[in-house]
């Protein structure tokens, strides 16, 4: 599949063209009968429609994405899975940032400010401020962020019968 028109539009920051390019490519591929679901750039396609404020097309595209793709690719499912009626740009970016932040949190112990800004879709100052509010630490000399891991809370499930057996065992050892 030739994504060069899409790559060119992204490289030239012609974001207003992305939705039309993706729609055209999708129609061409579908007309050829080629299966493209696994490698299709769904997130970019969705963002293209949102960027030009074509909310109805974005909703339609999101609804047409196979469930398997939504389940296996969290960057796709973060868009509208929980609230399809709220497809406005601000809410979408908020959901995207929260999901991306969680992915960064689980994947990195340190990360550059530049990469953080790229992943969060913000400028470097805003991204630094955002993650510092979450407890991350900036090393100004290296422009690296140290990720503050969230404490892992595990629930211990106590089985009363096991506790009873342990008590009986300890009692037996002592007597």
Short mmCIF file of N, CA and C in Angstrom, two decimals:
data_model
loop_
_atom_site.label_atom_id
_atom_site.label_comp_id
_atom_site.label_asym_id
_atom_site.label_seq_id
_atom_site.Cartn_x
_atom_site.Cartn_y
_atom_site.Cartn_z
N UNK A 1 0.85 -1.16 0.00
CA UNK A 1 0.00 0.00 0.00
C UNK A 1 0.90 1.24 0.00
N UNK A 2 0.62 2.16 -0.86
CA UNK A 2 1.44 3.35 -1.01
C UNK A 2 0.86 4.50 -0.19
N UNK A 3 1.51 4.81 0.90
CA UNK A 3 1.09 5.90 1.77
C UNK A 3 1.86 7.18 1.49
N UNK A 4 2.55 7.27 0.37
CA UNK A 4 3.39 8.44 0.12
C UNK A 4 2.60 9.76 0.09
N UNK A 5 1.37 9.81 -0.47
CA UNK A 5 0.65 11.10 -0.40
C UNK A 5 0.38 11.52 1.05
N UNK A 6 0.07 10.54 1.89
CA UNK A 6 -0.18 10.83 3.30
C UNK A 6 1.11 11.27 3.99
N UNK A 7 2.18 10.56 3.72
CA UNK A 7 3.49 10.91 4.29
C UNK A 7 3.91 12.31 3.86
N UNK A 8 3.70 12.63 2.60
CA UNK A 8 4.05 13.96 2.09
C UNK A 8 3.23 15.06 2.78
N UNK A 9 1.92 14.79 2.97
CA UNK A 9 1.05 15.78 3.62
C UNK A 9 1.48 16.00 5.07
N UNK A 10 1.85 14.92 5.75
CA UNK A 10 2.31 15.05 7.13
C UNK A 10 3.63 15.80 7.19
N UNK A 11 4.54 15.47 6.28
CA UNK A 11 5.85 16.12 6.26
C UNK A 11 5.73 17.63 5.99
N UNK A 12 4.80 17.99 5.12
CA UNK A 12 4.62 19.41 4.80
C UNK A 12 3.65 20.11 5.75
N UNK A 13 3.18 19.38 6.76
CA UNK A 13 2.24 19.89 7.75
C UNK A 13 0.96 20.42 7.11
N UNK A 14 0.53 19.73 6.04
CA UNK A 14 -0.73 20.07 5.38
C UNK A 14 -1.83 19.22 5.99
N UNK A 15 -2.10 19.46 7.26
CA UNK A 15 -3.03 18.62 8.01
C UNK A 15 -4.45 18.67 7.48
N UNK A 16 -4.80 19.77 6.84
CA UNK A 16 -6.16 19.90 6.30
C UNK A 16 -6.41 18.93 5.15
N UNK A 17 -5.36 18.37 4.56
CA UNK A 17 -5.50 17.45 3.43
C UNK A 17 -5.58 15.99 3.87
N UNK A 18 -5.24 15.70 5.12
CA UNK A 18 -5.10 14.32 5.58
C UNK A 18 -6.39 13.52 5.45
N UNK A 19 -7.51 14.08 5.89
CA UNK A 19 -8.78 13.35 5.84
C UNK A 19 -9.12 12.95 4.40
N UNK A 20 -9.00 13.89 3.46
CA UNK A 20 -9.31 13.58 2.07
C UNK A 20 -8.36 12.54 1.49
N UNK A 21 -7.09 12.65 1.81
CA UNK A 21 -6.10 11.68 1.32
C UNK A 21 -6.43 10.30 1.85
N UNK A 22 -6.70 10.21 3.15
CA UNK A 22 -7.01 8.90 3.75
C UNK A 22 -8.31 8.33 3.20
N UNK A 23 -9.33 9.18 3.04
CA UNK A 23 -10.59 8.71 2.46
C UNK A 23 -10.36 8.15 1.06
N UNK A 24 -9.59 8.88 0.26
CA UNK A 24 -9.30 8.45 -1.11
C UNK A 24 -8.52 7.13 -1.13
N UNK A 25 -7.48 7.04 -0.30
CA UNK A 25 -6.70 5.81 -0.23
C UNK A 25 -7.55 4.63 0.23
N UNK A 26 -8.41 4.87 1.20
CA UNK A 26 -9.26 3.80 1.72
C UNK A 26 -10.22 3.30 0.64
N UNK A 27 -10.79 4.22 -0.11
CA UNK A 27 -11.69 3.83 -1.20
C UNK A 27 -10.96 3.04 -2.28
N UNK A 28 -9.76 3.49 -2.63
CA UNK A 28 -8.97 2.78 -3.64
C UNK A 28 -8.62 1.37 -3.20
N UNK A 29 -8.20 1.24 -1.96
CA UNK A 29 -7.82 -0.08 -1.45
C UNK A 29 -9.04 -0.99 -1.36
N UNK A 30 -10.15 -0.45 -0.89
CA UNK A 30 -11.38 -1.24 -0.79
C UNK A 30 -11.86 -1.68 -2.17
N UNK A 31 -11.73 -0.81 -3.16
CA UNK A 31 -12.14 -1.15 -4.53
C UNK A 31 -11.30 -2.28 -5.11
N UNK A 32 -10.06 -2.38 -4.66
CA UNK A 32 -9.18 -3.46 -5.13
C UNK A 32 -9.43 -4.76 -4.38
N UNK A 33 -10.22 -4.70 -3.32
CA UNK A 33 -10.51 -5.90 -2.54
C UNK A 33 -9.36 -6.34 -1.66
N UNK A 34 -8.48 -5.42 -1.33
CA UNK A 34 -7.31 -5.75 -0.51
C UNK A 34 -7.68 -5.56 0.96
N UNK A 35 -7.28 -6.52 1.80
CA UNK A 35 -7.49 -6.38 3.23
C UNK A 35 -6.43 -5.43 3.79
N UNK A 36 -6.86 -4.38 4.45
CA UNK A 36 -5.92 -3.37 4.91
C UNK A 36 -6.09 -3.06 6.40
N UNK A 37 -6.94 -3.75 7.08
CA UNK A 37 -7.33 -3.37 8.43
C UNK A 37 -6.17 -3.26 9.40
N UNK A 38 -5.22 -4.19 9.35
CA UNK A 38 -4.15 -4.18 10.34
C UNK A 38 -3.15 -3.06 10.15
N UNK A 39 -2.95 -2.63 8.92
CA UNK A 39 -1.92 -1.62 8.69
C UNK A 39 -2.47 -0.24 8.38
N UNK A 40 -3.78 -0.07 8.46
CA UNK A 40 -4.37 1.23 8.14
C UNK A 40 -4.08 2.24 9.25
N UNK A 41 -3.72 3.47 8.90
CA UNK A 41 -3.41 4.49 9.92
C UNK A 41 -4.68 5.13 10.48
N UNK A 42 -5.42 4.34 11.26
CA UNK A 42 -6.71 4.81 11.76
C UNK A 42 -6.61 6.10 12.57
N UNK A 43 -5.61 6.20 13.42
CA UNK A 43 -5.50 7.39 14.27
C UNK A 43 -5.30 8.64 13.43
N UNK A 44 -4.41 8.56 12.47
CA UNK A 44 -4.16 9.72 11.60
C UNK A 44 -5.42 10.06 10.80
N UNK A 45 -6.12 9.03 10.34
CA UNK A 45 -7.34 9.24 9.58
C UNK A 45 -8.38 9.95 10.46
N UNK A 46 -8.57 9.47 11.69
CA UNK A 46 -9.51 10.11 12.61
C UNK A 46 -9.11 11.56 12.90
N UNK A 47 -7.84 11.76 13.20
CA UNK A 47 -7.37 13.11 13.49
C UNK A 47 -7.54 14.04 12.29
N UNK A 48 -7.39 13.50 11.10
CA UNK A 48 -7.58 14.31 9.90
C UNK A 48 -8.99 14.87 9.83
N UNK A 49 -9.98 14.01 10.13
CA UNK A 49 -11.37 14.48 10.12
C UNK A 49 -11.64 15.46 11.26
N UNK A 50 -11.05 15.20 12.40
CA UNK A 50 -11.26 16.09 13.54
C UNK A 50 -10.60 17.44 13.28
N UNK A 51 -9.43 17.42 12.65
CA UNK A 51 -8.70 18.66 12.38
C UNK A 51 -9.52 19.62 11.52
N UNK A 52 -10.23 19.07 10.54
CA UNK A 52 -11.04 19.94 9.67
C UNK A 52 -12.46 20.08 10.21
N UNK A 53 -12.67 19.60 11.44
CA UNK A 53 -13.95 19.70 12.13
C UNK A 53 -15.06 18.99 11.37
N UNK A 54 -14.74 17.86 10.77
CA UNK A 54 -15.74 17.02 10.11
C UNK A 54 -16.11 15.90 11.07
N UNK A 55 -16.86 16.26 12.10
CA UNK A 55 -17.17 15.36 13.19
C UNK A 55 -18.00 14.16 12.74
N UNK A 56 -18.94 14.38 11.85
CA UNK A 56 -19.77 13.27 11.39
C UNK A 56 -18.94 12.20 10.67
N UNK A 57 -18.01 12.62 9.83
CA UNK A 57 -17.14 11.65 9.15
C UNK A 57 -16.24 10.94 10.14
N UNK A 58 -15.77 11.66 11.15
CA UNK A 58 -14.93 11.03 12.17
C UNK A 58 -15.73 9.99 12.94
N UNK A 59 -16.96 10.30 13.29
CA UNK A 59 -17.82 9.33 13.98
C UNK A 59 -18.06 8.11 13.12
N UNK A 60 -18.37 8.35 11.85
CA UNK A 60 -18.62 7.23 10.95
C UNK A 60 -17.38 6.36 10.81
N UNK A 61 -16.23 6.98 10.65
CA UNK A 61 -14.98 6.22 10.53
C UNK A 61 -14.74 5.42 11.81
N UNK A 62 -14.92 6.05 12.96
CA UNK A 62 -14.67 5.36 14.22
C UNK A 62 -15.59 4.15 14.37
N UNK A 63 -16.86 4.33 14.00
CA UNK A 63 -17.80 3.21 14.10
C UNK A 63 -17.46 2.09 13.12
N UNK A 64 -16.81 2.42 12.02
CA UNK A 64 -16.49 1.40 11.02
C UNK A 64 -15.19 0.65 11.32
N UNK A 65 -14.44 1.11 12.30
CA UNK A 65 -13.19 0.43 12.65
C UNK A 65 -13.54 -0.89 13.34
N UNK A 66 -12.98 -2.00 12.87
CA UNK A 66 -13.28 -3.30 13.46
C UNK A 66 -12.94 -3.34 14.96
N UNK A 67 -13.76 -4.04 15.71
CA UNK A 67 -13.55 -4.15 17.16
C UNK A 67 -12.19 -4.71 17.51
N UNK A 68 -11.72 -5.65 16.70
CA UNK A 68 -10.41 -6.26 16.97
C UNK A 68 -9.31 -5.20 16.93
N UNK A 69 -9.42 -4.26 16.00
CA UNK A 69 -8.43 -3.19 15.89
C UNK A 69 -8.54 -2.27 17.11
N UNK A 70 -9.76 -1.91 17.50
CA UNK A 70 -9.95 -1.05 18.68
C UNK A 70 -9.38 -1.71 19.92
N UNK A 71 -9.56 -3.02 20.03
CA UNK A 71 -9.07 -3.74 21.21
C UNK A 71 -7.56 -3.87 21.23
N UNK A 72 -6.95 -4.06 20.06
CA UNK A 72 -5.52 -4.31 20.01
C UNK A 72 -4.67 -3.04 19.90
N UNK A 73 -5.29 -1.93 19.53
CA UNK A 73 -4.54 -0.68 19.35
C UNK A 73 -5.15 0.41 20.22
N UNK A 74 -4.60 0.61 21.42
CA UNK A 74 -5.20 1.55 22.36
C UNK A 74 -5.26 2.99 21.85
N UNK A 75 -4.35 3.34 20.96
CA UNK A 75 -4.39 4.71 20.44
C UNK A 75 -5.62 4.97 19.60
N UNK A 76 -6.24 3.90 19.07
CA UNK A 76 -7.48 4.04 18.31
C UNK A 76 -8.66 4.07 19.26
N UNK A 77 -8.65 3.20 20.24
CA UNK A 77 -9.81 3.09 21.13
C UNK A 77 -9.94 4.26 22.08
N UNK A 78 -8.88 5.02 22.28
CA UNK A 78 -8.98 6.14 23.23
C UNK A 78 -9.86 7.24 22.68
N UNK A 79 -10.15 7.22 21.41
CA UNK A 79 -10.86 8.35 20.84
C UNK A 79 -12.31 8.43 21.28
N UNK A 80 -13.10 7.43 21.03
CA UNK A 80 -14.52 7.59 21.26
C UNK A 80 -15.19 6.39 21.89
N UNK A 81 -14.44 5.41 22.32
CA UNK A 81 -15.05 4.19 22.82
C UNK A 81 -16.01 4.44 23.97
N UNK A 82 -15.63 5.29 24.89
CA UNK A 82 -16.45 5.50 26.06
C UNK A 82 -17.56 6.53 25.84
N UNK A 83 -17.31 7.52 24.98
CA UNK A 83 -18.29 8.60 24.81
C UNK A 83 -18.37 9.03 23.36
N UNK A 84 -19.03 8.23 22.51
CA UNK A 84 -19.07 8.59 21.09
C UNK A 84 -19.82 9.89 20.81
N UNK A 85 -20.65 10.33 21.73
CA UNK A 85 -21.39 11.57 21.48
C UNK A 85 -20.53 12.80 21.73
N UNK A 86 -19.37 12.62 22.30
CA UNK A 86 -18.55 13.76 22.70
C UNK A 86 -17.32 13.90 21.83
N UNK A 87 -17.51 13.94 20.53
CA UNK A 87 -16.38 13.93 19.61
C UNK A 87 -15.88 15.34 19.33
N UNK A 88 -15.89 16.21 20.31
CA UNK A 88 -15.33 17.53 20.05
C UNK A 88 -13.82 17.49 20.26
N UNK A 89 -13.14 18.40 19.64
CA UNK A 89 -11.68 18.40 19.60
C UNK A 89 -11.06 18.46 21.00
N UNK A 90 -11.57 19.31 21.84
CA UNK A 90 -10.99 19.46 23.18
C UNK A 90 -11.08 18.19 23.99
N UNK A 91 -12.24 17.57 24.01
CA UNK A 91 -12.40 16.33 24.78
C UNK A 91 -11.57 15.21 24.17
N UNK A 92 -11.53 15.16 22.85
CA UNK A 92 -10.75 14.11 22.20
C UNK A 92 -9.28 14.23 22.58
N UNK A 93 -8.74 15.45 22.54
CA UNK A 93 -7.34 15.64 22.89
C UNK A 93 -7.09 15.32 24.35
N UNK A 94 -8.04 15.65 25.20
CA UNK A 94 -7.89 15.34 26.62
C UNK A 94 -7.83 13.83 26.83
N UNK A 95 -8.73 13.09 26.20
CA UNK A 95 -8.72 11.63 26.30
C UNK A 95 -7.44 11.05 25.70
N UNK A 96 -7.04 11.59 24.56
CA UNK A 96 -5.82 11.13 23.91
C UNK A 96 -4.61 11.37 24.82
N UNK A 97 -4.50 12.56 25.39
CA UNK A 97 -3.36 12.88 26.26
C UNK A 97 -3.33 11.99 27.48
N UNK A 98 -4.49 11.73 28.07
CA UNK A 98 -4.52 10.85 29.25
C UNK A 98 -4.06 9.44 28.88
N UNK A 99 -4.56 8.94 27.76
CA UNK A 99 -4.18 7.58 27.34
C UNK A 99 -2.70 7.53 26.98
N UNK A 100 -2.22 8.52 26.24
CA UNK A 100 -0.81 8.55 25.85
C UNK A 100 0.08 8.71 27.08
N UNK A 101 -0.35 9.52 28.04
CA UNK A 101 0.42 9.68 29.27
C UNK A 101 0.54 8.34 29.99
N UNK A 102 -0.55 7.60 30.05
CA UNK A 102 -0.51 6.28 30.70
C UNK A 102 0.44 5.33 29.97
N UNK A 103 0.45 5.40 28.64
CA UNK A 103 1.37 4.56 27.87
C UNK A 103 2.82 4.95 28.13
N UNK A 104 3.09 6.25 28.18
CA UNK A 104 4.45 6.72 28.48
C UNK A 104 4.85 6.29 29.89
N UNK A 105 3.93 6.40 30.81
CA UNK A 105 4.18 6.03 32.20
C UNK A 105 4.57 4.57 32.32
N UNK A 106 3.91 3.72 31.54
CA UNK A 106 4.20 2.29 31.63
C UNK A 106 5.43 1.88 30.82
N UNK A 107 5.83 2.70 29.85
CA UNK A 107 6.91 2.29 28.95
C UNK A 107 8.27 2.87 29.29
N UNK A 108 8.33 3.98 29.98
CA UNK A 108 9.61 4.68 30.17
C UNK A 108 9.92 4.90 31.65
N UNK A 109 11.22 4.93 31.93
CA UNK A 109 11.67 5.39 33.25
C UNK A 109 12.30 6.78 33.10
N UNK A 110 12.90 7.03 31.93
CA UNK A 110 13.36 8.37 31.56
C UNK A 110 13.03 8.57 30.10
N UNK A 111 12.77 9.81 29.74
CA UNK A 111 12.42 10.14 28.36
C UNK A 111 12.78 11.60 28.12
N UNK A 112 13.16 11.91 26.90
CA UNK A 112 13.53 13.29 26.59
C UNK A 112 12.29 14.17 26.53
N UNK A 113 12.50 15.45 26.79
CA UNK A 113 11.41 16.42 26.70
C UNK A 113 10.87 16.44 25.28
N UNK A 114 11.76 16.37 24.31
CA UNK A 114 11.35 16.40 22.90
C UNK A 114 10.43 15.23 22.56
N UNK A 115 10.80 14.03 22.98
CA UNK A 115 9.96 12.85 22.70
C UNK A 115 8.63 12.93 23.44
N UNK A 116 8.66 13.40 24.67
CA UNK A 116 7.43 13.54 25.44
C UNK A 116 6.47 14.49 24.74
N UNK A 117 7.00 15.62 24.28
CA UNK A 117 6.17 16.59 23.57
C UNK A 117 5.60 15.98 22.29
N UNK A 118 6.41 15.22 21.58
CA UNK A 118 5.96 14.59 20.35
C UNK A 118 4.82 13.61 20.62
N UNK A 119 5.00 12.76 21.64
CA UNK A 119 3.97 11.77 21.95
C UNK A 119 2.68 12.40 22.46
N UNK A 120 2.81 13.46 23.23
CA UNK A 120 1.63 14.10 23.81
C UNK A 120 0.99 15.11 22.87
N UNK A 121 1.64 15.40 21.75
CA UNK A 121 1.07 16.35 20.80
C UNK A 121 1.06 17.78 21.34
N UNK A 122 2.09 18.12 22.10
CA UNK A 122 2.18 19.46 22.69
C UNK A 122 3.53 20.07 22.34
N UNK A 123 3.67 21.36 22.62
CA UNK A 123 5.01 21.92 22.50
C UNK A 123 5.81 21.50 23.73
N UNK A 124 7.10 21.69 23.71
CA UNK A 124 7.96 21.18 24.79
C UNK A 124 7.65 21.80 26.14
N UNK A 125 7.35 23.09 26.18
CA UNK A 125 7.05 23.75 27.45
C UNK A 125 5.76 23.20 28.07
N UNK A 126 4.73 23.06 27.24
CA UNK A 126 3.46 22.54 27.75
C UNK A 126 3.59 21.10 28.20
N UNK A 127 4.30 20.29 27.43
CA UNK A 127 4.49 18.89 27.79
C UNK A 127 5.27 18.77 29.10
N UNK A 128 6.31 19.59 29.25
CA UNK A 128 7.10 19.56 30.48
C UNK A 128 6.23 19.95 31.67
N UNK A 129 5.46 21.00 31.52
CA UNK A 129 4.58 21.43 32.60
C UNK A 129 3.56 20.33 32.94
N UNK A 130 2.98 19.73 31.91
CA UNK A 130 1.96 18.69 32.10
C UNK A 130 2.51 17.51 32.91
N UNK A 131 3.68 17.01 32.52
CA UNK A 131 4.22 15.83 33.21
C UNK A 131 4.79 16.19 34.58
N UNK A 132 5.28 17.42 34.74
CA UNK A 132 5.77 17.82 36.06
C UNK A 132 4.61 17.91 37.05
N UNK A 133 3.43 18.25 36.56
CA UNK A 133 2.24 18.27 37.42
C UNK A 133 1.91 16.85 37.91
N UNK A 134 2.37 15.85 37.18
CA UNK A 134 2.14 14.45 37.54
C UNK A 134 3.30 13.89 38.38
N UNK A 135 4.25 14.75 38.73
CA UNK A 135 5.35 14.33 39.60
C UNK A 135 6.63 13.95 38.88
N UNK A 136 6.68 14.08 37.57
CA UNK A 136 7.91 13.77 36.85
C UNK A 136 8.94 14.85 37.14
N UNK A 137 10.22 14.47 37.03
CA UNK A 137 11.30 15.39 37.38
C UNK A 137 12.12 15.71 36.12
N UNK A 138 12.36 17.00 35.92
CA UNK A 138 13.13 17.46 34.76
C UNK A 138 14.57 17.69 35.16
N UNK A 139 15.49 17.15 34.36
CA UNK A 139 16.92 17.47 34.49
C UNK A 139 17.19 18.52 33.42
N UNK A 140 17.32 19.80 33.81
CA UNK A 140 17.46 20.86 32.83
C UNK A 140 18.71 20.75 31.96
N UNK A 141 19.76 20.17 32.50
CA UNK A 141 21.01 20.07 31.74
C UNK A 141 20.86 19.12 30.56
N UNK A 142 20.25 17.97 30.79
CA UNK A 142 20.13 16.97 29.72
C UNK A 142 18.78 17.03 29.00
N UNK A 143 17.85 17.83 29.55
CA UNK A 143 16.49 17.92 29.00
C UNK A 143 15.81 16.55 29.00
N UNK A 144 16.09 15.79 30.07
CA UNK A 144 15.49 14.47 30.24
C UNK A 144 14.52 14.52 31.41
N UNK A 145 13.44 13.77 31.27
CA UNK A 145 12.44 13.68 32.33
C UNK A 145 12.55 12.31 33.00
N UNK A 146 12.51 12.31 34.31
CA UNK A 146 12.46 11.06 35.05
C UNK A 146 11.00 10.79 35.39
N UNK A 147 10.54 9.64 34.96
CA UNK A 147 9.13 9.28 35.11
C UNK A 147 8.86 8.86 36.55
N UNK A 148 7.82 9.41 37.12
CA UNK A 148 7.41 8.99 38.46
C UNK A 148 6.37 7.90 38.28
N UNK A 149 6.77 6.69 38.61
CA UNK A 149 5.86 5.55 38.49
C UNK A 149 4.77 5.65 39.54
N UNK A 150 3.58 5.32 39.14
CA UNK A 150 2.47 5.27 40.09
C UNK A 150 2.61 4.01 40.92
N UNK A 151 2.33 4.10 42.21
CA UNK A 151 2.43 2.89 43.03
C UNK A 151 1.42 1.85 42.55
N UNK A 152 1.89 0.62 42.50
CA UNK A 152 1.03 -0.47 42.07
C UNK A 152 0.25 -0.97 43.27
N UNK A 153 -1.04 -0.89 43.15
CA UNK A 153 -1.90 -1.33 44.23
C UNK A 153 -2.42 -2.71 43.88
N UNK A 154 -2.07 -3.67 44.71
CA UNK A 154 -2.55 -5.03 44.48
C UNK A 154 -3.46 -5.41 45.62
N UNK A 155 -4.55 -5.99 45.26
CA UNK A 155 -5.50 -6.43 46.25
C UNK A 155 -5.19 -7.86 46.64
N UNK A 156 -5.01 -8.08 47.91
CA UNK A 156 -4.80 -9.44 48.36
C UNK A 156 -6.15 -10.02 48.72
N UNK A 157 -6.39 -11.17 48.16
CA UNK A 157 -7.64 -11.84 48.44
C UNK A 157 -7.37 -12.93 49.47
N UNK A 158 -7.92 -12.74 50.62
CA UNK A 158 -7.72 -13.71 51.68
C UNK A 158 -8.85 -14.73 51.65
N UNK A 159 -8.45 -15.95 51.61
CA UNK A 159 -9.41 -17.04 51.66
C UNK A 159 -9.48 -17.50 53.10
N UNK A 160 -10.64 -17.38 53.75
CA UNK A 160 -10.73 -17.74 55.17
C UNK A 160 -10.31 -19.19 55.46
N UNK A 161 -10.54 -20.09 54.53
CA UNK A 161 -10.17 -21.48 54.77
C UNK A 161 -8.65 -21.64 54.81
N UNK A 162 -7.93 -20.88 53.99
CA UNK A 162 -6.47 -20.93 54.01
C UNK A 162 -5.92 -20.37 55.31
N UNK A 163 -6.52 -19.29 55.78
CA UNK A 163 -6.11 -18.71 57.04
C UNK A 163 -6.35 -19.69 58.19
N UNK A 164 -7.47 -20.38 58.14
CA UNK A 164 -7.78 -21.37 59.17
C UNK A 164 -6.77 -22.51 59.15
N UNK A 165 -6.42 -23.01 57.96
CA UNK A 165 -5.44 -24.10 57.84
C UNK A 165 -4.07 -23.65 58.35
N UNK A 166 -3.67 -22.40 58.03
CA UNK A 166 -2.40 -21.88 58.49
C UNK A 166 -2.38 -21.80 60.02
N UNK A 167 -3.46 -21.32 60.57
CA UNK A 167 -3.56 -21.23 62.03
C UNK A 167 -3.44 -22.60 62.68
N UNK A 168 -4.12 -23.58 62.11
CA UNK A 168 -4.06 -24.94 62.65
C UNK A 168 -2.66 -25.52 62.50
N UNK A 169 -2.00 -25.23 61.41
CA UNK A 169 -0.65 -25.74 61.19
C UNK A 169 0.33 -25.14 62.21
N UNK A 170 0.26 -23.81 62.40
CA UNK A 170 1.13 -23.16 63.37
C UNK A 170 0.83 -23.69 64.78
N UNK A 171 -0.43 -23.85 65.10
CA UNK A 171 -0.81 -24.38 66.41
C UNK A 171 -0.23 -25.78 66.59
N UNK A 172 -0.31 -26.61 65.54
CA UNK A 172 0.23 -27.98 65.60
C UNK A 172 1.73 -27.97 65.81
N UNK A 173 2.45 -27.04 65.16
CA UNK A 173 3.90 -26.96 65.32
C UNK A 173 4.31 -26.56 66.74
N UNK A 174 3.51 -25.69 67.33
CA UNK A 174 3.85 -25.20 68.66
C UNK A 174 3.52 -26.20 69.77
N UNK A 175 2.66 -27.14 69.49
CA UNK A 175 2.25 -28.09 70.56
C UNK A 175 2.64 -29.48 70.24
#
